[in-house]
Amino acid sequence: MTASATCTPLRLVVIDDEPLALKQLRRILSRRGYAVDVFEDPVAALKLIDQSPVDIVLTDLRMPRRSGMDVLRQVKALRPQAEVIIFTGYASIDDAIAAVKQGAFYYIEKPISPDQLLSVVQRAADKIRLQAVNARLKEELSKKEPARDILGVSTPIRELVKVITKVARIDCNVLIQGESGTGKELVARAIHLGSERRELPFVGFNCGGFAEELVASELFGHEKGAFTGAHSLKPGLFEQAQGGT
């Protein structure tokens, strides 16, 4: 997301091996206030997309060096949040279904009507902005109410929520004690959600659920053949939680 949460224009990349079509598309979209980069070469376009974020990619389906489906797959790998719109003069229902299944926002048949183009791009832009607003609200909510999943109105519960909120702001080790079934992992997850690590993994592990000799293997991982039954390399939970909790 490059511009959706601000007043700056959304950034669009348009790919088509027809120079005249590119010129027309750029003119139509620029007049609507979008920041537009155009490319005849899909490889060059993908290089830009890899190096800097974009919001919407519009690509022709049939091009010499990459097909529109190739572009779609690579854009989704590089920029999962970007929306991709495919257009072509060789439209078919099968192509449209395949494109949508692989994550395309919409499929437009050439010749492209300016009104249809602007309508589809506007819908994609609205979706991007809505997702940005939702993400921001979720982040703000997690900061304000990291313990929102802990239900209760009693004095001890309210005190617990206060402690969770306070501890979550501090980057330190935390020991949580309690009887089995009292919600220790729920408290740990709430602390994680209220911390600066909330976007990184939270990995829970119940030591009591594993034989003593397997605990170290679960936590630290093991190499293939390290012991009987170790048929492949296995990353440990500490590695999986790298940077998180």
XYZ file of N, CA and C in Angstrom:
735
model
N 0.851 -1.171 0.000
C 0.000 0.000 0.000
C 0.891 1.226 0.000
N 0.840 2.017 -1.081
C 1.736 3.154 -1.169
C 1.081 4.467 -0.808
N -0.165 4.654 -1.229
C -0.752 5.968 -1.045
C -2.164 5.930 -0.503
N -2.672 4.747 -0.268
C -4.087 4.605 0.018
C -4.501 5.252 1.324
N -3.604 5.292 2.296
C -3.971 5.829 3.599
C -3.669 7.319 3.691
N -3.212 7.940 2.592
C -2.870 9.349 2.598
C -3.606 10.039 1.472
N -3.290 11.333 1.295
C -3.933 12.098 0.229
C -3.159 12.011 -1.077
N -2.016 11.360 -1.093
C -1.248 11.237 -2.327
C -1.930 10.243 -3.256
N -1.735 10.388 -4.574
C -2.447 9.523 -5.525
C -1.977 8.078 -5.470
N -2.872 7.174 -5.810
C -2.497 5.771 -5.932
C -1.508 5.613 -7.080
N -0.610 4.644 -6.930
C 0.395 4.399 -7.967
C -0.038 3.219 -8.823
N -0.102 3.440 -10.131
C -0.515 2.416 -11.087
C 0.632 2.088 -12.026
N 0.742 0.818 -12.391
C 1.675 0.376 -13.426
C 0.852 -0.247 -14.547
N 1.067 0.229 -15.778
C 0.332 -0.278 -16.937
C 1.321 -0.943 -17.886
N 1.006 -2.179 -18.309
C 1.901 -2.952 -19.171
C 1.152 -3.370 -20.429
N 1.689 -2.981 -21.587
C 1.078 -3.350 -22.869
C 2.148 -3.196 -23.939
N 2.250 -4.169 -24.847
C 3.278 -4.089 -25.886
C 2.858 -3.201 -27.058
N 1.696 -2.553 -26.968
C 1.244 -1.632 -28.003
C 1.449 -0.190 -27.522
N 2.407 0.552 -28.101
C 2.707 1.915 -27.641
C 1.503 2.849 -27.666
N 0.670 2.743 -28.706
C -0.489 3.623 -28.801
C -1.471 3.363 -27.664
N -1.688 2.086 -27.353
C -2.592 1.731 -26.251
C -2.060 2.272 -24.925
N -0.743 2.161 -24.731
C -0.130 2.682 -23.507
C -0.353 4.180 -23.376
N -0.149 4.880 -24.475
C -0.315 6.335 -24.463
C -1.739 6.720 -24.079
N -2.708 6.013 -24.643
C -4.110 6.311 -24.354
C -4.465 5.991 -22.899
N -3.978 4.848 -22.417
C -4.271 4.451 -21.046
C -3.654 5.423 -20.045
N -2.424 5.834 -20.320
C -1.767 6.791 -19.432
C -2.550 8.106 -19.368
N -3.002 8.579 -20.531
C -3.730 9.843 -20.572
C -5.036 9.750 -19.779
N -5.775 8.662 -19.982
C -7.060 8.489 -19.293
C -6.872 8.433 -17.777
N -5.896 7.644 -17.335
C -5.699 7.431 -15.896
C -5.065 8.644 -15.219
N -4.129 9.292 -15.904
C -3.474 10.471 -15.330
C -4.472 11.602 -15.123
N -5.396 11.753 -16.067
C -6.408 12.807 -15.942
C -7.297 12.602 -14.722
N -7.430 11.347 -14.291
C -8.240 11.050 -13.112
C -7.432 11.261 -11.820
N -6.144 11.564 -11.944
C -5.342 11.876 -10.765
C -4.446 10.762 -10.276
N -4.363 9.658 -11.008
C -3.490 8.561 -10.603
C -2.047 8.836 -11.029
N -1.089 8.317 -10.259
C 0.321 8.340 -10.652
C 0.564 7.102 -11.507
N 0.935 7.284 -12.767
C 0.958 6.174 -13.726
C 2.356 5.975 -14.305
N 2.860 4.735 -14.229
C 4.077 4.312 -14.930
C 3.658 3.334 -16.018
N 4.174 3.505 -17.237
C 3.798 2.612 -18.338
C 5.024 1.874 -18.862
N 4.798 0.627 -19.301
C 5.884 -0.218 -19.798
C 5.405 -1.038 -20.989
N 6.240 -1.083 -22.035
C 6.003 -2.032 -23.122
C 6.578 -3.390 -22.760
N 7.611 -3.387 -21.936
C 8.316 -4.615 -21.563
C 7.872 -5.070 -20.170
N 7.200 -6.205 -20.053
C 6.747 -6.670 -18.742
C 7.889 -6.986 -17.787
N 9.043 -7.393 -18.328
C 10.191 -7.697 -17.469
C 10.660 -6.432 -16.756
N 10.725 -5.321 -17.494
C 11.115 -4.047 -16.888
C 10.088 -3.595 -15.853
N 8.822 -3.827 -16.153
C 7.764 -3.454 -15.207
C 7.886 -4.250 -13.911
N 8.139 -5.541 -14.033
C 8.271 -6.387 -12.844
C 9.491 -6.004 -12.018
N 10.534 -5.537 -12.677
C 11.718 -5.076 -11.952
C 11.365 -3.872 -11.088
N 10.594 -2.941 -11.658
C 10.149 -1.779 -10.883
C 9.264 -2.203 -9.720
N 8.328 -3.112 -9.986
C 7.403 -3.572 -8.945
C 8.156 -4.265 -7.816
N 9.231 -4.957 -8.160
C 10.057 -5.615 -7.150
C 10.778 -4.598 -6.279
N 11.166 -3.480 -6.876
C 11.985 -2.492 -6.177
C 11.174 -1.468 -5.390
N 9.939 -1.209 -5.810
C 9.142 -0.196 -5.110
C 7.669 -0.583 -5.139
N 6.929 -0.269 -4.075
C 5.528 -0.693 -3.983
C 4.623 0.007 -4.980
N 3.607 -0.703 -5.423
C 2.572 -0.152 -6.307
C 1.214 -0.578 -5.754
N 0.172 0.102 -6.208
C -1.173 -0.215 -5.738
C -1.958 -1.070 -6.724
N -1.918 -0.694 -8.005
C -2.701 -1.397 -9.024
C -1.833 -1.638 -10.252
N -1.892 -2.852 -10.793
C -1.173 -3.201 -12.021
C -2.204 -3.561 -13.085
N -2.103 -2.903 -14.241
C -2.965 -3.226 -15.387
C -2.080 -3.823 -16.461
N -2.404 -5.010 -16.927
C -1.530 -5.686 -17.879
C -2.311 -6.346 -19.009
N -1.730 -6.283 -20.207
C -2.288 -7.009 -21.345
C -2.071 -8.500 -21.110
N -2.919 -9.325 -21.707
C -2.797 -10.769 -21.510
C -1.695 -11.369 -22.368
N -1.631 -10.979 -23.644
C -0.681 -11.595 -24.574
C 0.413 -10.601 -24.936
N 1.637 -10.914 -24.493
C 2.804 -10.079 -24.770
C 3.985 -10.983 -25.082
N 5.008 -10.486 -25.787
C 6.115 -11.338 -26.237
C 6.932 -11.974 -25.113
N 7.354 -11.203 -24.113
C 8.306 -11.723 -23.131
C 7.647 -12.342 -21.897
N 6.450 -11.936 -21.580
C 5.697 -12.501 -20.458
C 4.215 -12.403 -20.789
N 3.469 -13.395 -20.405
C 2.019 -13.295 -20.571
C 1.438 -12.519 -19.390
N 0.214 -12.053 -19.568
C -0.443 -11.366 -18.470
C -0.619 -12.262 -17.256
N -0.818 -13.554 -17.477
C -0.942 -14.497 -16.362
C 0.378 -14.625 -15.616
N 1.498 -14.608 -16.352
C 2.810 -14.627 -15.699
C 2.990 -13.381 -14.837
N 2.607 -12.238 -15.411
C 2.706 -10.979 -14.670
C 1.848 -11.044 -13.407
N 0.629 -11.544 -13.543
C -0.279 -11.671 -12.399
C 0.359 -12.477 -11.280
N 0.899 -13.640 -11.627
C 1.498 -14.505 -10.607
C 2.685 -13.829 -9.925
N 3.528 -13.164 -10.718
C 4.718 -12.539 -10.139
C 4.368 -11.314 -9.303
N 3.385 -10.549 -9.741
C 2.959 -9.398 -8.940
C 2.419 -9.865 -7.595
N 1.604 -10.920 -7.603
C 1.035 -11.420 -6.355
C 2.111 -11.982 -5.431
N 3.197 -12.495 -6.021
C 4.309 -12.985 -5.204
C 5.106 -11.825 -4.616
N 5.292 -10.769 -5.411
C 6.091 -9.621 -4.977
C 5.296 -8.659 -4.101
N 4.054 -8.387 -4.502
C 3.207 -7.395 -3.823
C 1.804 -7.976 -3.623
N 1.629 -8.821 -2.608
C 0.343 -9.504 -2.430
C -0.851 -8.559 -2.294
N -0.625 -7.354 -1.786
C -1.733 -6.427 -1.571
C -2.133 -5.671 -2.833
N -1.286 -5.710 -3.869
C -1.594 -4.984 -5.107
C -2.738 -5.669 -5.852
N -3.578 -4.877 -6.494
C -4.659 -5.418 -7.314
C -4.201 -5.460 -8.772
N -4.565 -6.533 -9.481
C -4.152 -6.720 -10.873
C -5.386 -6.779 -11.769
N -5.378 -5.954 -12.798
C -6.457 -5.925 -13.788
C -5.877 -6.364 -15.125
N -6.492 -7.355 -15.755
C -5.994 -7.890 -17.025
C -6.923 -7.468 -18.157
N -6.325 -7.037 -19.281
C -7.139 -6.726 -20.455
C -6.557 -7.404 -21.689
N -7.421 -7.730 -22.648
C -6.970 -8.447 -23.835
C -7.989 -8.325 -24.966
N -7.493 -8.477 -26.172
C -8.369 -8.516 -27.333
C -8.777 -9.925 -27.689
N -8.345 -10.911 -26.873
C -8.634 -12.323 -27.158
C -9.383 -12.939 -25.981
N -10.384 -12.238 -25.500
C -11.060 -12.665 -24.274
C -11.811 -13.973 -24.452
N -11.794 -14.764 -23.407
C -12.602 -15.982 -23.348
C -13.026 -16.190 -21.904
N -14.112 -16.912 -21.723
C -14.598 -17.168 -20.370
C -13.561 -17.945 -19.574
N -12.903 -18.920 -20.216
C -11.896 -19.724 -19.520
C -10.745 -18.856 -19.029
N -10.290 -17.925 -19.883
C -9.203 -17.032 -19.478
C -9.622 -16.175 -18.285
N -10.833 -15.655 -18.343
C -11.320 -14.795 -17.264
C -11.403 -15.559 -15.949
N -11.933 -16.769 -16.001
C -12.054 -17.588 -14.792
C -10.676 -17.908 -14.226
N -9.737 -18.280 -15.109
C -8.382 -18.609 -14.661
C -7.721 -17.406 -14.005
N -7.908 -16.223 -14.596
C -7.294 -15.012 -14.049
C -7.843 -14.689 -12.664
N -9.156 -14.761 -12.515
C -9.773 -14.450 -11.227
C -9.359 -15.467 -10.167
N -9.282 -16.737 -10.549
C -8.862 -17.775 -9.602
C -7.452 -17.526 -9.086
N -6.603 -16.931 -9.924
C -5.224 -16.681 -9.517
C -5.041 -15.306 -8.880
N -6.145 -14.610 -8.641
C -6.057 -13.380 -7.864
C -6.284 -12.090 -8.609
N -6.643 -12.154 -9.903
C -6.910 -10.919 -10.649
C -8.152 -10.231 -10.087
N -8.118 -8.915 -10.060
C -9.278 -8.157 -9.583
C -10.383 -8.132 -10.632
N -9.988 -7.994 -11.906
C -10.991 -7.908 -12.972
C -10.335 -8.232 -14.308
N -11.160 -8.541 -15.286
C -10.713 -8.945 -16.619
C -11.498 -8.118 -17.634
N -10.804 -7.254 -18.407
C -11.466 -6.340 -19.345
C -11.142 -6.739 -20.782
N -12.166 -6.769 -21.613
C -11.976 -7.100 -23.026
C -11.722 -5.830 -23.839
N -10.723 -5.898 -24.734
C -10.461 -4.789 -25.660
C -11.496 -4.802 -26.785
N -11.785 -3.663 -27.408
C -11.282 -2.319 -27.089
C -11.842 -1.821 -25.759
N -10.992 -1.122 -25.012
C -11.357 -0.704 -23.662
C -12.107 0.620 -23.695
N -13.254 0.627 -23.095
C -14.017 1.860 -22.937
C -13.419 2.672 -21.790
N -13.130 3.957 -21.985
C -12.597 4.776 -20.891
C -13.474 4.734 -19.644
N -14.787 4.768 -19.835
C -15.694 4.729 -18.680
C -15.575 3.409 -17.924
N -15.500 2.297 -18.675
C -15.357 0.996 -18.022
C -14.019 0.906 -17.299
N -12.954 1.369 -17.956
C -11.624 1.339 -17.346
C -11.616 2.103 -16.031
N -12.110 3.334 -16.054
C -12.099 4.162 -14.851
C -12.986 3.574 -13.758
N -14.088 2.954 -14.149
C -14.978 2.333 -13.169
C -14.296 1.162 -12.467
N -13.623 0.305 -13.243
C -12.946 -0.860 -12.665
C -11.787 -0.418 -11.780
N -10.995 0.540 -12.255
C -9.860 1.028 -11.462
C -10.360 1.684 -10.176
N -11.462 2.420 -10.258
C -12.018 3.058 -9.060
C -12.449 2.015 -8.034
N -13.050 0.920 -8.500
C -13.464 -0.143 -7.576
C -12.255 -0.796 -6.920
N -11.197 -1.000 -7.699
C -9.969 -1.559 -7.126
C -9.371 -0.597 -6.105
N -9.391 0.699 -6.431
C -8.866 1.710 -5.510
C -9.676 1.750 -4.219
N -10.995 1.653 -4.338
C -11.860 1.645 -3.149
C -11.547 0.445 -2.258
N -11.317 -0.708 -2.886
C -10.985 -1.909 -2.116
C -9.667 -1.725 -1.376
N -8.671 -1.166 -2.051
C -7.361 -0.951 -1.438
C -7.470 0.011 -0.260
N -8.202 1.095 -0.452
C -8.348 2.083 0.626
C -9.092 1.489 1.821
N -10.115 0.683 1.545
C -10.868 0.054 2.626
C -9.981 -0.908 3.409
N -9.155 -1.685 2.703
C -8.246 -2.602 3.382
C -7.247 -1.841 4.239
N -6.773 -0.693 3.745
C -5.822 0.119 4.504
C -6.465 0.662 5.779
N -7.710 1.124 5.655
C -8.425 1.635 6.824
C -8.645 0.523 7.841
N -9.054 -0.660 7.371
C -9.278 -1.794 8.273
C -7.999 -2.191 8.995
N -6.888 -2.224 8.252
C -5.606 -2.594 8.858
C -5.206 -1.587 9.928
N -5.423 -0.297 9.631
C -5.066 0.740 10.600
C -5.939 0.652 11.848
N -7.235 0.401 11.651
C -8.134 0.280 12.794
C -7.783 -0.927 13.658
N -7.435 -2.045 12.996
C -7.047 -3.242 13.753
C -5.791 -2.979 14.570
N -4.841 -2.260 13.970
C -3.600 -1.955 14.685
C -3.881 -1.061 15.887
N -4.725 -0.044 15.678
C -5.061 0.857 16.780
C -5.806 0.114 17.883
N -6.699 -0.801 17.479
C -7.463 -1.571 18.458
C -6.553 -2.486 19.258
N -5.583 -3.112 18.570
C -4.671 -4.019 19.270
C -3.810 -3.260 20.267
N -3.489 -1.993 19.949
C -2.700 -1.183 20.878
C -3.530 -0.793 22.098
N -4.806 -0.446 21.848
C -5.660 0.024 22.929
C -6.239 -1.127 23.744
N -6.557 -2.249 23.079
C -7.219 -3.356 23.749
C -6.546 -4.683 23.413
N -5.285 -4.872 23.821
C -4.613 -6.141 23.508
C -5.277 -7.335 24.174
N -6.011 -7.083 25.266
C -6.646 -8.184 26.005
C -8.130 -8.304 25.674
N -8.525 -7.909 24.455
C -9.952 -7.902 24.106
C -10.576 -9.296 24.106
N -9.746 -10.353 23.991
C -10.292 -11.716 23.990
C -10.468 -12.266 25.402
N -10.004 -11.527 26.398
C -10.171 -11.957 27.787
C -11.468 -11.341 28.307
N -12.468 -12.181 28.500
C -13.804 -11.707 28.846
C -14.017 -11.727 30.352
N -14.709 -10.731 30.841
C -15.022 -10.678 32.267
C -15.088 -9.247 32.762
N -15.867 -9.032 33.832
C -16.016 -7.678 34.386
C -15.652 -7.636 35.865
N -15.203 -8.754 36.407
C -14.860 -8.788 37.825
C -13.610 -7.954 38.085
N -13.404 -7.591 39.332
C -12.231 -6.785 39.698
C -10.922 -7.486 39.340
N -10.753 -8.798 39.636
C -9.495 -9.465 39.256
C -9.238 -9.442 37.748
N -10.287 -9.624 36.937
C -10.114 -9.605 35.482
C -9.701 -8.210 35.022
N -10.342 -7.184 35.575
C -9.983 -5.815 35.196
C -8.543 -5.500 35.578
N -8.120 -5.988 36.735
C -6.731 -5.779 37.160
C -5.769 -6.523 36.236
N -6.159 -7.738 35.824
C -5.326 -8.515 34.907
C -5.152 -7.777 33.585
N -6.234 -7.219 33.056
C -6.166 -6.480 31.793
C -5.236 -5.280 31.927
N -5.279 -4.602 33.058
C -4.379 -3.464 33.292
C -2.921 -3.907 33.270
N -2.649 -5.043 33.923
C -1.274 -5.557 33.956
C -0.814 -5.938 32.552
N -1.678 -6.620 31.792
C -1.340 -7.015 30.419
C -1.006 -5.787 29.578
N -1.845 -4.768 29.650
C -1.630 -3.549 28.867
C -0.318 -2.883 29.241
N 0.001 -2.863 30.531
C 1.241 -2.239 30.996
C 2.461 -3.036 30.561
N 2.407 -4.356 30.757
C 3.551 -5.210 30.427
C 3.804 -5.237 28.924
N 2.743 -5.181 28.129
C 2.886 -5.264 26.670
C 3.730 -4.128 26.107
N 3.778 -3.010 26.806
C 4.539 -1.853 26.321
C 6.031 -1.965 26.616
N 6.405 -2.969 27.397
C 7.802 -3.118 27.818
C 8.421 -4.317 27.112
N 9.610 -4.144 26.552
C 10.312 -5.251 25.888
C 11.106 -6.012 26.937
N 10.490 -7.029 27.527
C 11.136 -7.778 28.609
C 10.607 -9.208 28.631
N 11.283 -10.056 29.392
C 10.813 -11.426 29.588
C 9.675 -11.420 30.612
N 8.675 -12.268 30.383
C 7.505 -12.307 31.266
C 7.243 -13.747 31.689
N 7.079 -13.966 32.988
C 6.716 -15.281 33.513
C 5.239 -15.257 33.894
N 4.465 -16.145 33.288
C 3.028 -16.226 33.567
C 2.765 -17.530 34.304
N 2.187 -17.463 35.492
C 1.926 -18.649 36.299
C 0.425 -18.809 36.524
N 0.003 -20.068 36.676
C -1.411 -20.321 36.935
C -1.737 -21.790 36.772
N -2.873 -22.186 37.308
C -3.329 -23.565 37.191
C -3.612 -23.901 35.728
N -3.619 -25.197 35.426
C -3.944 -25.651 34.080
C -5.363 -25.215 33.715
N -5.505 -24.630 32.515
C -6.820 -24.219 32.049
C -7.244 -22.823 32.457
N -6.367 -22.066 33.100
C -6.747 -20.716 33.549
C -6.464 -19.641 32.506
N -5.880 -20.025 31.359
C -5.709 -19.046 30.283
C -4.338 -18.411 30.187
N -3.302 -19.159 30.547
C -1.942 -18.585 30.492
C -1.551 -18.221 29.059
N -1.874 -19.096 28.103
C -1.531 -18.786 26.709
C -2.357 -17.612 26.195
N -3.590 -17.488 26.645
C -4.435 -16.357 26.251
C -3.816 -15.042 26.725
N -3.295 -15.048 27.940
C -2.616 -13.858 28.471
C -1.349 -13.571 27.670
N -0.591 -14.626 27.364
C 0.641 -14.447 26.585
C 0.333 -13.860 25.211
N -0.713 -14.350 24.583
C -1.089 -13.839 23.255
C -1.538 -12.374 23.344
N -2.252 -12.029 24.413
C -2.696 -10.645 24.595
C -1.503 -9.711 24.768
N -0.499 -10.154 25.516
C 0.719 -9.347 25.676
C 1.398 -9.162 24.327
N 1.457 -10.226 23.553
C 2.064 -10.149 22.217
C 1.314 -9.149 21.335
N -0.014 -9.200 21.340
C -0.820 -8.320 20.492
C -0.677 -6.851 20.874
N -0.363 -6.598 22.137
C -0.198 -5.219 22.578
C 1.218 -4.707 22.477
N 2.142 -5.566 22.042
C 3.556 -5.187 21.988
C 3.955 -4.698 20.603
N 5.202 -4.235 20.494
C 5.732 -3.794 19.208
C 5.985 -4.979 18.274
N 5.845 -6.201 18.779
C 6.090 -7.404 17.972
C 4.802 -7.975 17.382
N 3.718 -7.228 17.473
C 2.400 -7.784 17.110
C 2.320 -8.264 15.670
N 3.129 -7.678 14.759
C 3.087 -8.086 13.353
C 3.938 -9.321 13.087
N 4.711 -9.748 14.083
C 5.588 -10.916 13.946
C 4.912 -12.133 14.581
N 5.469 -13.337 14.368
C 4.766 -14.549 14.813
C 4.608 -14.665 16.329
N 3.501 -15.263 16.741
C 3.321 -15.722 18.115
C 3.269 -17.240 18.056
N 4.161 -17.905 18.760
C 4.233 -19.370 18.726
C 4.058 -19.909 20.141
N 2.983 -20.646 20.365
C 2.752 -21.262 21.663
C 3.260 -22.701 21.676
N 3.696 -23.165 22.834
C 4.202 -24.543 22.940
C 3.855 -25.103 24.309
N 3.180 -26.243 24.323
C 2.811 -26.922 25.559
C 3.836 -28.004 25.859
N 4.770 -27.702 26.746
C 5.840 -28.662 27.062
C 5.275 -29.975 27.583
N 4.163 -29.894 28.325
C 3.588 -31.098 28.901
C 3.016 -32.044 27.872
N 2.843 -31.580 26.648
C 2.280 -32.425 25.603
C 3.308 -33.254 24.870
N 4.596 -33.151 25.267
C 5.664 -33.883 24.586
C 6.504 -34.649 25.593
N 7.020 -35.786 25.154
C 7.959 -36.541 25.979
C 9.194 -35.682 26.225
N 9.804 -35.853 27.397
C 10.936 -35.000 27.792
C 12.047 -34.995 26.756
N 12.321 -36.155 26.145
C 13.432 -36.246 25.201
C 13.129 -35.546 23.875
N 11.867 -35.190 23.628
C 11.505 -34.534 22.368
C 11.348 -33.020 22.496
N 11.332 -32.522 23.731
C 11.114 -31.090 23.934
C 12.201 -30.258 23.264
N 13.467 -30.654 23.469
C 14.579 -29.894 22.881
C 14.490 -29.882 21.364
N 14.092 -31.017 20.784
C 13.962 -31.100 19.332
C 12.887 -30.150 18.825
N 11.773 -30.055 19.549
C 10.699 -29.147 19.149
C 11.141 -27.689 19.257
N 11.843 -27.366 20.325
C 12.234 -25.972 20.552
C 13.373 -25.524 19.648
N 14.357 -26.398 19.462
C 15.564 -26.000 18.726
C 15.641 -26.589 17.320
N 14.743 -27.538 17.003
C 14.782 -28.169 15.692
C 15.821 -29.271 15.629
N 15.927 -29.914 14.475
C 16.921 -30.970 14.322
C 17.277 -31.151 12.856
N 18.435 -31.751 12.629
C 18.886 -32.082 11.284
C 18.312 -33.438 10.880
N 18.263 -33.676 9.587
C 17.826 -34.972 9.083
C 18.764 -36.062 9.606
N 18.200 -37.131 10.163
C 18.992 -38.240 10.661
C 19.569 -38.029 12.042
N 19.185 -36.951 12.731
C 19.738 -36.671 14.057
C 19.351 -37.750 15.063
N 18.204 -38.389 14.852
C 17.772 -39.481 15.717
C 16.768 -40.325 14.938
N 16.405 -41.456 15.490
C 15.460 -42.343 14.816
C 14.129 -41.624 14.591
N 13.700 -41.620 13.354
C 12.454 -40.940 13.021
C 12.635 -39.527 12.499
N 13.878 -39.007 12.557
C 14.150 -37.662 12.018
C 14.422 -37.783 10.526
N 13.355 -37.844 9.739
C 13.481 -38.104 8.306
C 13.798 -36.857 7.487
N 13.679 -35.693 8.092
C 13.956 -34.462 7.346
C 14.372 -33.354 8.305
N 14.947 -32.299 7.743
C 15.318 -31.125 8.527
C 14.059 -30.464 9.079
N 14.066 -30.103 10.366
C 12.905 -29.463 10.975
C 13.330 -28.213 11.732
N 12.861 -27.034 11.316
C 13.174 -25.809 12.064
C 12.535 -25.856 13.449
N 13.229 -25.337 14.447
C 12.679 -25.313 15.790
C 11.697 -24.172 15.990
N 10.945 -24.240 17.092
C 9.951 -23.201 17.362
C 10.599 -21.854 17.637
N 11.801 -21.866 18.242
C 12.503 -20.600 18.457
C 12.791 -19.916 17.124
N 13.191 -20.709 16.134
C 13.462 -20.149 14.802
C 12.173 -19.637 14.162
N 11.088 -20.379 14.314
C 9.811 -19.963 13.724
C 9.280 -18.675 14.343
N 9.622 -18.457 15.613
C 9.143 -17.262 16.313
C 10.132 -16.108 16.231
N 11.130 -16.225 15.378
C 12.189 -15.223 15.281
C 11.632 -13.796 15.216
N 12.019 -12.971 16.175
C 11.573 -11.586 16.196
C 10.227 -11.378 16.856
N 9.478 -12.468 17.041
C 8.151 -12.364 17.635
C 8.144 -12.838 19.072
N 7.138 -13.650 19.406
C 6.982 -14.120 20.782
C 6.833 -15.632 20.793
